[in-house]
mmCIF file of C-alpha atoms and ligand atoms in Angstrom:
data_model
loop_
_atom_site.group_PDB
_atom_site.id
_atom_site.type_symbol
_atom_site.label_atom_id
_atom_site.label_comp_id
_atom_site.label_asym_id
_atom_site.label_seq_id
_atom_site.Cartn_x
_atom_site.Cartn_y
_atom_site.Cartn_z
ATOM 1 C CA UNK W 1301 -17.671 5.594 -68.691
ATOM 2 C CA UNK W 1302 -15.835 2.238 -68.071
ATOM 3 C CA UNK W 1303 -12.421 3.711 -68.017
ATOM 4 C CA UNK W 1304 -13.990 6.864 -65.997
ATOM 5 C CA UNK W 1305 -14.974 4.565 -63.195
ATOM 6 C CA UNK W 1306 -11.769 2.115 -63.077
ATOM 7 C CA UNK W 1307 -9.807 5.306 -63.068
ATOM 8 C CA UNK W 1308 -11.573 6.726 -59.924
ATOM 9 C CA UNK W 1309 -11.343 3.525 -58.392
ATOM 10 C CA UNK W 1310 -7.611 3.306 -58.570
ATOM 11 C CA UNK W 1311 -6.832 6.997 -57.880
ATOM 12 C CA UNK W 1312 -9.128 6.278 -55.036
ATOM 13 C CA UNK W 1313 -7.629 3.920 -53.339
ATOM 14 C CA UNK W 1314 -4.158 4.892 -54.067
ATOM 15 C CA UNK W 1315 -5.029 8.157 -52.418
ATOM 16 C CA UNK W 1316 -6.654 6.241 -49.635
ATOM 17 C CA UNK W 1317 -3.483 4.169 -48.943
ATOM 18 C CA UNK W 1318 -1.211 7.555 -48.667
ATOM 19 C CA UNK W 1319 -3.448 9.340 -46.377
ATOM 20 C CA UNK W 1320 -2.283 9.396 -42.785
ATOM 21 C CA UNK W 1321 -4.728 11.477 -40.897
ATOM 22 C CA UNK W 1322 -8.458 11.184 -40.020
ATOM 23 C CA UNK W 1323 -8.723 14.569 -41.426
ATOM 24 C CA UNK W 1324 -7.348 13.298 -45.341
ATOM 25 C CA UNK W 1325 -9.645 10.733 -45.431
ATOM 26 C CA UNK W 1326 -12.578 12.660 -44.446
ATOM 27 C CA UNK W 1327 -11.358 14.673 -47.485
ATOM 28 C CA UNK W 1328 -10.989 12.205 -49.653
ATOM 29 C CA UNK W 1329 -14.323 10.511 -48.437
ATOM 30 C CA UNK W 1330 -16.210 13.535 -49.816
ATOM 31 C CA UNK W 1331 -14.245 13.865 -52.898
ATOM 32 C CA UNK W 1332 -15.155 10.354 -54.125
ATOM 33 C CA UNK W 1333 -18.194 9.434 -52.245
ATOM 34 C CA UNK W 1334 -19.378 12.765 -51.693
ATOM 35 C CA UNK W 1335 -23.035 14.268 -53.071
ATOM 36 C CA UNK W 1336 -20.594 16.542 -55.382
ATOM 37 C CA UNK W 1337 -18.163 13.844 -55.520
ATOM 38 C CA UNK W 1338 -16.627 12.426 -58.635
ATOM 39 C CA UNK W 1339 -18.459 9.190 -58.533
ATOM 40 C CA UNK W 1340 -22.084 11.092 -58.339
ATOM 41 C CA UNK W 1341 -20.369 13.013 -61.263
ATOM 42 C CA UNK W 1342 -20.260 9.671 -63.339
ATOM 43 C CA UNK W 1343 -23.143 8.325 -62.067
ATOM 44 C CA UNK W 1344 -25.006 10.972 -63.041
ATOM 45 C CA UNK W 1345 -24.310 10.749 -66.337
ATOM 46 C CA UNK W 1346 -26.008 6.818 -66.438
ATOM 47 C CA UNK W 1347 -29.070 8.018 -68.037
ATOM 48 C CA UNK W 1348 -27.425 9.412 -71.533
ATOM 49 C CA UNK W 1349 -26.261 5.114 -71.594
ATOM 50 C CA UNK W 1350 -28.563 2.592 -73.856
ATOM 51 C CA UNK W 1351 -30.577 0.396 -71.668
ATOM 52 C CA UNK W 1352 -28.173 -2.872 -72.061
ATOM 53 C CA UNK W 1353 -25.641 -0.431 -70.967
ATOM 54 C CA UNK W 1354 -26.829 1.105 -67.931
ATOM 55 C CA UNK W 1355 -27.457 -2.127 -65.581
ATOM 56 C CA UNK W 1356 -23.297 -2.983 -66.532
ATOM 57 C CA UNK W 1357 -22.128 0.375 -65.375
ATOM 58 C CA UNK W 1358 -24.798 0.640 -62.953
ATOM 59 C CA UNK W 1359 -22.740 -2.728 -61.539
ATOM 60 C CA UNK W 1360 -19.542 -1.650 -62.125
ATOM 61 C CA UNK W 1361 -20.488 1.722 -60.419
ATOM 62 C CA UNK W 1362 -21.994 0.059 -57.462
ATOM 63 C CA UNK W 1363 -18.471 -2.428 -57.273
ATOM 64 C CA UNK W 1364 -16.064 0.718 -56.832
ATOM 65 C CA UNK W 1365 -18.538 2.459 -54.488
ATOM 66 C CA UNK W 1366 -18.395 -0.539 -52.573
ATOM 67 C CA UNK W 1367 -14.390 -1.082 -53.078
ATOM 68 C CA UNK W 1368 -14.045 2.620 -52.111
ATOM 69 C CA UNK W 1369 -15.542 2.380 -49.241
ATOM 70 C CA UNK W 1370 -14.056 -0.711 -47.925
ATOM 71 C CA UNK W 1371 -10.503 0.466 -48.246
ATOM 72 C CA UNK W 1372 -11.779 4.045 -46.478
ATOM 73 C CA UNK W 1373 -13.043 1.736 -43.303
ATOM 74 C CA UNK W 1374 -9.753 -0.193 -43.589
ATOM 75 C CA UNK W 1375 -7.432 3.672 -43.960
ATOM 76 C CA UNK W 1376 -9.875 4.652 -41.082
ATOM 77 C CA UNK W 1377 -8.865 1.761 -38.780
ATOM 78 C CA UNK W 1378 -5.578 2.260 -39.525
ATOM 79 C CA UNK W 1379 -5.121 5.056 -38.706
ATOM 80 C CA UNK W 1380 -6.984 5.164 -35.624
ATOM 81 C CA UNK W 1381 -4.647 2.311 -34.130
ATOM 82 C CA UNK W 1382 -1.655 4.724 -35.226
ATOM 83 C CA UNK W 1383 -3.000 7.657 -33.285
ATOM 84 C CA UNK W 1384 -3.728 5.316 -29.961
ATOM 85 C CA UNK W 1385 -0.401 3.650 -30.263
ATOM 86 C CA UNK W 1386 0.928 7.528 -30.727
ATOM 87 C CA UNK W 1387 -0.942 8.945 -27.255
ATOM 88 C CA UNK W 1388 -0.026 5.337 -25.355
ATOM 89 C CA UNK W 1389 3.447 6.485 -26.197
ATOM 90 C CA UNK W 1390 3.445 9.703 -25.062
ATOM 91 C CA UNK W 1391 1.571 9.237 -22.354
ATOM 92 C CA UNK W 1392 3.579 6.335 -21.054
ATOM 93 C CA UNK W 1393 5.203 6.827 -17.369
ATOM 94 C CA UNK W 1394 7.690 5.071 -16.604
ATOM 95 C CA UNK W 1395 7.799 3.275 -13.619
ATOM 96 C CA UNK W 1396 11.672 2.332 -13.811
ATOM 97 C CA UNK W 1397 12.735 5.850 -13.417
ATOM 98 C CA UNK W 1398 14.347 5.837 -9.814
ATOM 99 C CA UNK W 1399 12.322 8.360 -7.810
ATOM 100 C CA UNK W 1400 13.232 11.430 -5.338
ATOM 101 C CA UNK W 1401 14.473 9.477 -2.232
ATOM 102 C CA UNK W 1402 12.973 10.658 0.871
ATOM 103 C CA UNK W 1403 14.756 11.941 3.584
ATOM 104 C CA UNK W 1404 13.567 9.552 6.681
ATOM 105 C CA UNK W 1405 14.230 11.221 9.707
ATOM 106 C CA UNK W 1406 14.720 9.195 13.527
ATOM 107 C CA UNK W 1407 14.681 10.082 17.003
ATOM 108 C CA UNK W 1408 16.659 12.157 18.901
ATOM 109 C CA UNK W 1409 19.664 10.147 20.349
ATOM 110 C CA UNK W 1410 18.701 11.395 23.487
ATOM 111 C CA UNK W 1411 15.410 10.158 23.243
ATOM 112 C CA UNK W 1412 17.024 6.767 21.584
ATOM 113 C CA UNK W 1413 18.436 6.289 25.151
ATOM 114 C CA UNK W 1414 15.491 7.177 27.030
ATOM 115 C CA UNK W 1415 13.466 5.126 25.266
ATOM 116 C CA UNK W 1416 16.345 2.464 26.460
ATOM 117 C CA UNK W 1417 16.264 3.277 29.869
ATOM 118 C CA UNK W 1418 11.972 3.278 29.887
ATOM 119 C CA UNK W 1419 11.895 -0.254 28.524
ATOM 120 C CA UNK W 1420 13.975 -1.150 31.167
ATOM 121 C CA UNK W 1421 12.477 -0.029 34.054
ATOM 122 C CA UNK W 1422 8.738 -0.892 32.502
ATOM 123 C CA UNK W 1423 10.417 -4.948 32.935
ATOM 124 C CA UNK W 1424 11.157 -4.261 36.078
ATOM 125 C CA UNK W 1425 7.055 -3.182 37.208
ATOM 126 C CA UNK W 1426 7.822 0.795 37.191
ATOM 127 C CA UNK W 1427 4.822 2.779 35.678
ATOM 128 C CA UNK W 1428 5.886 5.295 33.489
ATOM 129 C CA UNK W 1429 4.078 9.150 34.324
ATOM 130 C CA UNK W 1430 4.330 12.571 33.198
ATOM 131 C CA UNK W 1431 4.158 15.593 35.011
ATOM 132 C CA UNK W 1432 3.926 19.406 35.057
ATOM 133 C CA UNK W 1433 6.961 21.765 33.898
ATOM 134 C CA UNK W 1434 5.820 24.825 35.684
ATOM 135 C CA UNK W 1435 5.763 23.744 39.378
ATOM 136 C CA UNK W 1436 5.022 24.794 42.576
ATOM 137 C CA UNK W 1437 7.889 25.796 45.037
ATOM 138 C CA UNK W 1438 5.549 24.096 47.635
ATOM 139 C CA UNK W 1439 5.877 20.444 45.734
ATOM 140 C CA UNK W 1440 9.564 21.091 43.777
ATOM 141 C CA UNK W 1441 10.497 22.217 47.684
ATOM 142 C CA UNK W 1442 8.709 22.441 50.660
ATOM 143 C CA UNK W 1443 6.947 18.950 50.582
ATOM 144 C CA UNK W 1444 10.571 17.396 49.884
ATOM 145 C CA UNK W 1445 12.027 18.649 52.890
ATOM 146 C CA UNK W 1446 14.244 21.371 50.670
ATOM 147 C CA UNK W 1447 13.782 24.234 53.994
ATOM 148 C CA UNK W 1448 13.500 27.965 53.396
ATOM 149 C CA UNK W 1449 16.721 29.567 52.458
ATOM 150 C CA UNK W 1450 17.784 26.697 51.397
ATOM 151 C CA UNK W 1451 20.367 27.820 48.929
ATOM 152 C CA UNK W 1452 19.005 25.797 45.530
ATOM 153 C CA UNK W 1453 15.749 27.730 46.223
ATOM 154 C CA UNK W 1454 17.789 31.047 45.661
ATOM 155 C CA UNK W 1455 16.717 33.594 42.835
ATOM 156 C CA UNK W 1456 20.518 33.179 41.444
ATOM 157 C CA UNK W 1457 19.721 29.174 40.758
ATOM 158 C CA UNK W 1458 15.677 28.561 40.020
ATOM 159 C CA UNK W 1459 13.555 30.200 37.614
ATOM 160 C CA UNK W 1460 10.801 32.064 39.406
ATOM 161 C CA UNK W 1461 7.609 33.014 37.815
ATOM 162 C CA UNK W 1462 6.219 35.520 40.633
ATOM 163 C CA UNK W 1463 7.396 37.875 43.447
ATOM 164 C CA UNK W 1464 6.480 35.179 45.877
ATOM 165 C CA UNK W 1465 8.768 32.801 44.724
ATOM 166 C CA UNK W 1466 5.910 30.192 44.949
ATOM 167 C CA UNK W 1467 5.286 29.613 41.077
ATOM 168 C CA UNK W 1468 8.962 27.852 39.112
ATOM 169 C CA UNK W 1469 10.166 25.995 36.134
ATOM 170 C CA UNK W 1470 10.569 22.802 38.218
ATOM 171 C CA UNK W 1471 14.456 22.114 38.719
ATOM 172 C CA UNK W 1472 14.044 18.634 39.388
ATOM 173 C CA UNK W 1473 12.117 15.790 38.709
ATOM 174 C CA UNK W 1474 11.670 15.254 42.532
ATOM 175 C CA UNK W 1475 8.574 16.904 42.625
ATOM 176 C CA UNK W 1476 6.621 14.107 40.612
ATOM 177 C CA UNK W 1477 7.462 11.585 43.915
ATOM 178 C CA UNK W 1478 4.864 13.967 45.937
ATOM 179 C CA UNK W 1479 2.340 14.009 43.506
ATOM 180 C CA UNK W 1480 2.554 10.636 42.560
ATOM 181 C CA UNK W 1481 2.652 9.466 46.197
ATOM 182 C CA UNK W 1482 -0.129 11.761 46.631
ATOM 183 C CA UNK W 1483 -2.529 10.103 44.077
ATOM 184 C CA UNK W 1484 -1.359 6.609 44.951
ATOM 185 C CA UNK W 1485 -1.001 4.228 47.950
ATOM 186 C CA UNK W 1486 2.020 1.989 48.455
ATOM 187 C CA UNK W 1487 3.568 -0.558 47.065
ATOM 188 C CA UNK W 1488 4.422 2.114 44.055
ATOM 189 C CA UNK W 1489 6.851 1.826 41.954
ATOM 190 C CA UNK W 1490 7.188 4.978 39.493
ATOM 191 C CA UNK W 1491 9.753 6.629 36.372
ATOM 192 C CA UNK W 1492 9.152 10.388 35.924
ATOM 193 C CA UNK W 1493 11.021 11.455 33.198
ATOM 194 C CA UNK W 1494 10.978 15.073 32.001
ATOM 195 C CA UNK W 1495 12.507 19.121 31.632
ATOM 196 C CA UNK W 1496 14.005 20.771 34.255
ATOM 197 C CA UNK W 1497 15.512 24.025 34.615
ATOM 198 C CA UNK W 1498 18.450 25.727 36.206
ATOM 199 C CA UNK W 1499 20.202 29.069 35.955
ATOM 200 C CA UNK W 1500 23.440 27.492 34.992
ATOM 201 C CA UNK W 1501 25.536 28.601 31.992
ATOM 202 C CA UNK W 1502 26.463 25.811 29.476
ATOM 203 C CA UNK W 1503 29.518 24.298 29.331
ATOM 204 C CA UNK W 1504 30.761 20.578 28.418
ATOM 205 C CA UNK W 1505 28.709 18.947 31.263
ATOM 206 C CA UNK W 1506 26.587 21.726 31.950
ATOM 207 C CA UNK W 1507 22.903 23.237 30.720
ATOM 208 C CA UNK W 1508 20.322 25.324 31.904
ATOM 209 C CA UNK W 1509 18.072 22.756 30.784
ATOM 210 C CA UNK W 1510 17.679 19.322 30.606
ATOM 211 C CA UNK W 1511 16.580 16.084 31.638
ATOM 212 C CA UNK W 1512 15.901 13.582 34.698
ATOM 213 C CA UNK W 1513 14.230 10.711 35.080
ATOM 214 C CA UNK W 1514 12.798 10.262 38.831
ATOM 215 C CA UNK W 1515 12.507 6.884 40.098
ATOM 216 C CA UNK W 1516 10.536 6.074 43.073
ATOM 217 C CA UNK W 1517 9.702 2.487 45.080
ATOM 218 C CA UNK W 1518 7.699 2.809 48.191
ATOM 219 C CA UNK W 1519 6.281 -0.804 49.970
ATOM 220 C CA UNK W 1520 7.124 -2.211 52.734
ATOM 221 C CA UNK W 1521 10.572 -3.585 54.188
ATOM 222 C CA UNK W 1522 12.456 -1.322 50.932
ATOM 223 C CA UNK W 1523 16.486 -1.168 51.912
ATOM 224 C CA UNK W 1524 19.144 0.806 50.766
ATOM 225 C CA UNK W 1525 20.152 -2.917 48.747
ATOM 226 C CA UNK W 1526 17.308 -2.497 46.618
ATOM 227 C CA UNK W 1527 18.222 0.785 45.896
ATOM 228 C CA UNK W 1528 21.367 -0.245 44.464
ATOM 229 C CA UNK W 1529 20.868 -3.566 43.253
ATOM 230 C CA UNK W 1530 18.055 -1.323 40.446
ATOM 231 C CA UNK W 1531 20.477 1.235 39.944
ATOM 232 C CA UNK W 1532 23.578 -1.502 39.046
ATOM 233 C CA UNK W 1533 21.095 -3.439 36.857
ATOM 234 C CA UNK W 1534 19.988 -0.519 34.578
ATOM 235 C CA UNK W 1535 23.110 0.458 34.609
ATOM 236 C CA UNK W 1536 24.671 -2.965 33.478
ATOM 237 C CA UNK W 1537 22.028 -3.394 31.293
ATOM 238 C CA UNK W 1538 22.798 0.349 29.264
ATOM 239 C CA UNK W 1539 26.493 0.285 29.883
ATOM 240 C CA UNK W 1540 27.222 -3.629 29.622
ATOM 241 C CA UNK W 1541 28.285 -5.725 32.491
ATOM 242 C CA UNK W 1542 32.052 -4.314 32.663
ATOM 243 C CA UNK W 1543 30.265 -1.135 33.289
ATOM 244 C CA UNK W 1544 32.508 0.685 36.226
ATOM 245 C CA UNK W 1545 30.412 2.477 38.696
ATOM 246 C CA UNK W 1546 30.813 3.819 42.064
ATOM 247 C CA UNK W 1547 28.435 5.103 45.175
ATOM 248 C CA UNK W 1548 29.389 8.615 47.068
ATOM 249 C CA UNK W 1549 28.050 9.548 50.115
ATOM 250 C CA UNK W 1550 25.983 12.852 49.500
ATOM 251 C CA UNK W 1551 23.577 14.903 51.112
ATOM 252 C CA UNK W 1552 19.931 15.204 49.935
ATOM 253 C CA UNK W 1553 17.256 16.458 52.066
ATOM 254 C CA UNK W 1554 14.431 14.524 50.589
ATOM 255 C CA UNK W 1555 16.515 11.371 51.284
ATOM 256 C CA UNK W 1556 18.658 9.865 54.359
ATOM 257 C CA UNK W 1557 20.526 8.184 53.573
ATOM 258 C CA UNK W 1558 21.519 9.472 50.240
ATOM 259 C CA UNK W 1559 24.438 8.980 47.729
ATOM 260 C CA UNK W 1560 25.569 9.831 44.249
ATOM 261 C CA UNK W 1561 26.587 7.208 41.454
ATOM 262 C CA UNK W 1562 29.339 7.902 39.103
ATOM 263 C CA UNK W 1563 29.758 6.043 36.286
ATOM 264 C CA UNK W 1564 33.929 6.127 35.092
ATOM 265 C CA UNK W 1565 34.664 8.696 32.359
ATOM 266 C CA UNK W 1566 34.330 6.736 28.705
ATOM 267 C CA UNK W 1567 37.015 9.570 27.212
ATOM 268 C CA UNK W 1568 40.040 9.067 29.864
ATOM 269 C CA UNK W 1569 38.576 5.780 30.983
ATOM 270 C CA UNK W 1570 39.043 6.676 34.703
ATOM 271 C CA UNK W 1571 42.468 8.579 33.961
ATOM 272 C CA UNK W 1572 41.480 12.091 34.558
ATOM 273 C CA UNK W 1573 43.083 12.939 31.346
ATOM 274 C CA UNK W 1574 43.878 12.267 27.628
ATOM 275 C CA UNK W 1575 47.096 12.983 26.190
ATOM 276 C CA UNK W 1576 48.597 15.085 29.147
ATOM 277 C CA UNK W 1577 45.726 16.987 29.029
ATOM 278 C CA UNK W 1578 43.141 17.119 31.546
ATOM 279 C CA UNK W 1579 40.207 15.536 30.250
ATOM 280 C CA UNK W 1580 37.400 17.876 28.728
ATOM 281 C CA UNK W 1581 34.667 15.530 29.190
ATOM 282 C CA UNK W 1582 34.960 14.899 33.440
ATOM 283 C CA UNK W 1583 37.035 17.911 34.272
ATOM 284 C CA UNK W 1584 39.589 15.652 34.954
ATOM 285 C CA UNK W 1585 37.901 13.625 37.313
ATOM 286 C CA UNK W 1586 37.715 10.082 35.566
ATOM 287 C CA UNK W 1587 34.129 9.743 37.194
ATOM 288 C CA UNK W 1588 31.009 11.432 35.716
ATOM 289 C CA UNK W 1589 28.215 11.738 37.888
ATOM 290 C CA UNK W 1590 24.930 10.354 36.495
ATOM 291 C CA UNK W 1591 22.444 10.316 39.788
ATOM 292 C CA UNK W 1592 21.285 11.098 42.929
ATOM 293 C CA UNK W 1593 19.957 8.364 45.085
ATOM 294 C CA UNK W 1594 18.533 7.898 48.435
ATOM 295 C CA UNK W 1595 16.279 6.174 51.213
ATOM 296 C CA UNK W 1596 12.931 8.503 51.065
ATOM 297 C CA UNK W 1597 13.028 10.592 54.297
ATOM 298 C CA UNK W 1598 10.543 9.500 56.791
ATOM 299 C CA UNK W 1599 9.435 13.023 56.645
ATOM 300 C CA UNK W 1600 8.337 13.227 53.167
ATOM 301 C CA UNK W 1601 6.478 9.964 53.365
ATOM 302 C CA UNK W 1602 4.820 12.080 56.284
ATOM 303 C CA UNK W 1603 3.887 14.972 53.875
ATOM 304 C CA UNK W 1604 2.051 12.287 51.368
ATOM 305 C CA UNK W 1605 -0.077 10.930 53.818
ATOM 306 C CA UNK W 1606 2.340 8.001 54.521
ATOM 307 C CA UNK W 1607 3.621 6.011 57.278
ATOM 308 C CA UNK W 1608 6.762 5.800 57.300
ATOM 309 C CA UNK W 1609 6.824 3.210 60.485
ATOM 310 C CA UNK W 1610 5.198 1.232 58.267
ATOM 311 C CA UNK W 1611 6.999 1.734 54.733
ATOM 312 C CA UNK W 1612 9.941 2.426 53.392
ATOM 313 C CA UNK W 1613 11.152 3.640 49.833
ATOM 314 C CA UNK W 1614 14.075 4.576 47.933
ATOM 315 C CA UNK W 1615 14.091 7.204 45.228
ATOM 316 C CA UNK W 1616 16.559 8.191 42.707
ATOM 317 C CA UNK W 1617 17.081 10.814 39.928
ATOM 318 C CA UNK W 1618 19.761 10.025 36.596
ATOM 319 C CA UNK W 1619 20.430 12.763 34.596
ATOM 320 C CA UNK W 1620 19.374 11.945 30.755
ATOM 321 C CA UNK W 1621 21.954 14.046 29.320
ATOM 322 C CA UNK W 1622 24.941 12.750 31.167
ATOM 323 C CA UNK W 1623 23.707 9.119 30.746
ATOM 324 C CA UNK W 1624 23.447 9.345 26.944
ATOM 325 C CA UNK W 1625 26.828 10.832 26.553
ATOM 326 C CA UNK W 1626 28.505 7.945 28.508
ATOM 327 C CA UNK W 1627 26.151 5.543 26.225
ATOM 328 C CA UNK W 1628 26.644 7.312 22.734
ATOM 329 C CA UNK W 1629 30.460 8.418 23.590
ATOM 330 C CA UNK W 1630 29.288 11.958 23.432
ATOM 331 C CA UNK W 1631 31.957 14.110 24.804
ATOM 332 C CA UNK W 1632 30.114 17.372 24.952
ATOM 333 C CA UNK W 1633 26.809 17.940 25.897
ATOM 334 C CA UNK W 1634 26.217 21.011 24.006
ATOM 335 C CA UNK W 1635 26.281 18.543 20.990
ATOM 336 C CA UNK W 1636 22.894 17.460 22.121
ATOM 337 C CA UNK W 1637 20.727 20.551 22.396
ATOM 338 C CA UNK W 1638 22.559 21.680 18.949
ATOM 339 C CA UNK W 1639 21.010 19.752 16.691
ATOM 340 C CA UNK W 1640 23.074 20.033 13.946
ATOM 341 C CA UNK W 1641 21.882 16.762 11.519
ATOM 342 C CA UNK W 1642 26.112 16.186 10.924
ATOM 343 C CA UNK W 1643 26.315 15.257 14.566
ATOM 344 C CA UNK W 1644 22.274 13.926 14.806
ATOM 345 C CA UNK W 1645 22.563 11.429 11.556
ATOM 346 C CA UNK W 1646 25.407 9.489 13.355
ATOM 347 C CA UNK W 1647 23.501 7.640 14.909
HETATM 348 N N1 DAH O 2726 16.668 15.840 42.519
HETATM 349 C C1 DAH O 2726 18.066 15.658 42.724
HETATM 350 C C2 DAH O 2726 18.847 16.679 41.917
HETATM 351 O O1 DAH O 2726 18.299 17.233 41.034
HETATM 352 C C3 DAH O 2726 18.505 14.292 42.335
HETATM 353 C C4 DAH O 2726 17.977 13.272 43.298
HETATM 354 C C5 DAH O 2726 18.685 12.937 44.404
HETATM 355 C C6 DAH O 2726 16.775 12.676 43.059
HETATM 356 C C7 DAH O 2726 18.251 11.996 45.309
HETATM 357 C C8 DAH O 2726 16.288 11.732 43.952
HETATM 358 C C9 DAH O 2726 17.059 11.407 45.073
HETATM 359 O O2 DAH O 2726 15.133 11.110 43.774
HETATM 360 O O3 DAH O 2726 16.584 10.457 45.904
HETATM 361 O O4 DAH O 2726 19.984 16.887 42.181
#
């Protein structure tokens, strides 16, 4: 019975230390340990021994139960750690692997440049407002002296909603210097950027939509040398102080007097044209005109409620589109409206 139980015991734990699954040693648990296992077997057998017999193997049986199950706790453990260390692995992420870049997108150079041109006036005390794109011929005309028949009123040039003619896509800013002067009293001093709309077909400088920004300063004892010592600031201050500009005379109803600024051509520099050929980008001009500028009419101070004997104001509206272009070197405004990312991630 001796060599029966230290033959168990080393088959035992020899088969203990080659298992390498929880399931093996559960099987090799019940072979050994088991009710029907081998060592029950042997122990069985203890009563057919002579009494100074039995408590020795009773002993020795007890020892290699006991070494059994030691080295099955140990195999257990063992295991166990294996199988963690196995699922830590293969569950690992790592954290190293360089990820799926994201495509950041930015503004709209455009909008880069009006953003520029906001800032700027905010320093100076203008308050930056919004306003309606669908208009009313009475305050994108009438109210700003533009008479009936006045030819930019014609069907062939403004976008009319209804039969009347009284309902429009606004095709100026100008409007927003009635309704602001409406809802405020002077001093005011006021940026209306926004849309506007004209039936004009698009070419280089041209688009039947796009963008002003409407400036307006009403208080008292305004000249026409405020007027242009704010527009020759901003426009220092966008273009840089060699920044070539010049004043027209123009016509505007809404203002008297009134004038245009050009800003020189930043293709041909002023030349008209580039390589003998007449310069795409100012029709061979050398000047590109960016505004329209004036002294508000007495009579639309009138139509707000304002005295004009009293105040005095200047106004002005840039065109976004045109002013961007000179500050980007744009030489087509088409490329603006576009949107193709080629042109947009330049900048
Ligand atoms: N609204 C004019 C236009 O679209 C531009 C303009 C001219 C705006 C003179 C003004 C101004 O405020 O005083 O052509």
């Amino acid at each position: 019975m001796k060599e029966q139980l230290e033959r168990i015991r080393q088959e035992a734990l020899e088969m203990l230390d080659a298992a390498t699954d929880a399931q093996a040693l559960e099987n090799l648990r019940v072979k050994y340990l088991g009710k029907k296992g081998e060592l029950t077997a042997v122990l069985k057998l203890m009563g057919k021994l002579s009494a100074e017999e039995r408590p020795i193997m009773g002993q020795l049986a007890n020892t290699v139960r006991a070494d059994i199950e030691q080295k099955l706790a140990e195999a257990k453990a063992q295991v166990e750690a294996k199988a963690l260390e196995a699922r830590l692995l293969a569950e690992t992420e790592d954290v190293t692997i360089p990820g799926v870049p994201v495509v950041m997108g930015h503004q709209h150079p455009m909008n880069m440049v009006l953003q520029e041109i906001k800032d700027i006036f905010v320093g100076m005390g203008y308050q930056v407002v919004d306003g309606p794109e669908v208009e009313l011929a009475s305050y994108n005309f009438t109210r700003l002296n533009i008479e009936e028949g006045h030819p930019s009123r014609d069907r062939s040039d403004t976008f009319y909603f209804d039969d009347k003619d009284e309902v429009l896509l606004r095709t100026q800013t100008s409007p927003m210097q009635i309704r602001y002067m409406e809802t405020h009293t002077p001093p005011l001093c006021m940026l209306a950027p926004g849309r506007v709309f004209r039936k004009d077909e698009a070419d280089a400088t041209h688009s039947p939509m796009f963008h002003q920004i409407e400036g307006l300063v009403v208080a008292e004892d305004i000249t026409m040398g405020d007027l242009k010592g704010a527009l020759i600031t901003i426009m220092q201050k966008i273009y840089g102080h060699d920044a070539q500009v010049r004043f027209r005379p123009h016509h505007f109803p809404f203002t008297e007097p009134s004038c245009e600024m050009d800003m020189q051509c930043h293709k041909c520099h002023g030349e008209g044209e580039v390589d003998g050929q007449i310069c795409s980008t100012c029709h061979g001009e050398g000047w590109i005109e960016l505004l329209g500028a004036g002294m508000v009419h007495p009579e639309v101070l009138r139509n707000c409620g304002i005295d004009p004997e009293k105040y005095s104001g200047f106004a002005f509206g840039i065109g976004l589109e045109r002013t961007a272009m000179g500050r980007l070197k744009i030489n087509d405004l088409r490329l603006i409206f576009d949107n193709d990312v080629r042109f947009l991630n330049q900048f």
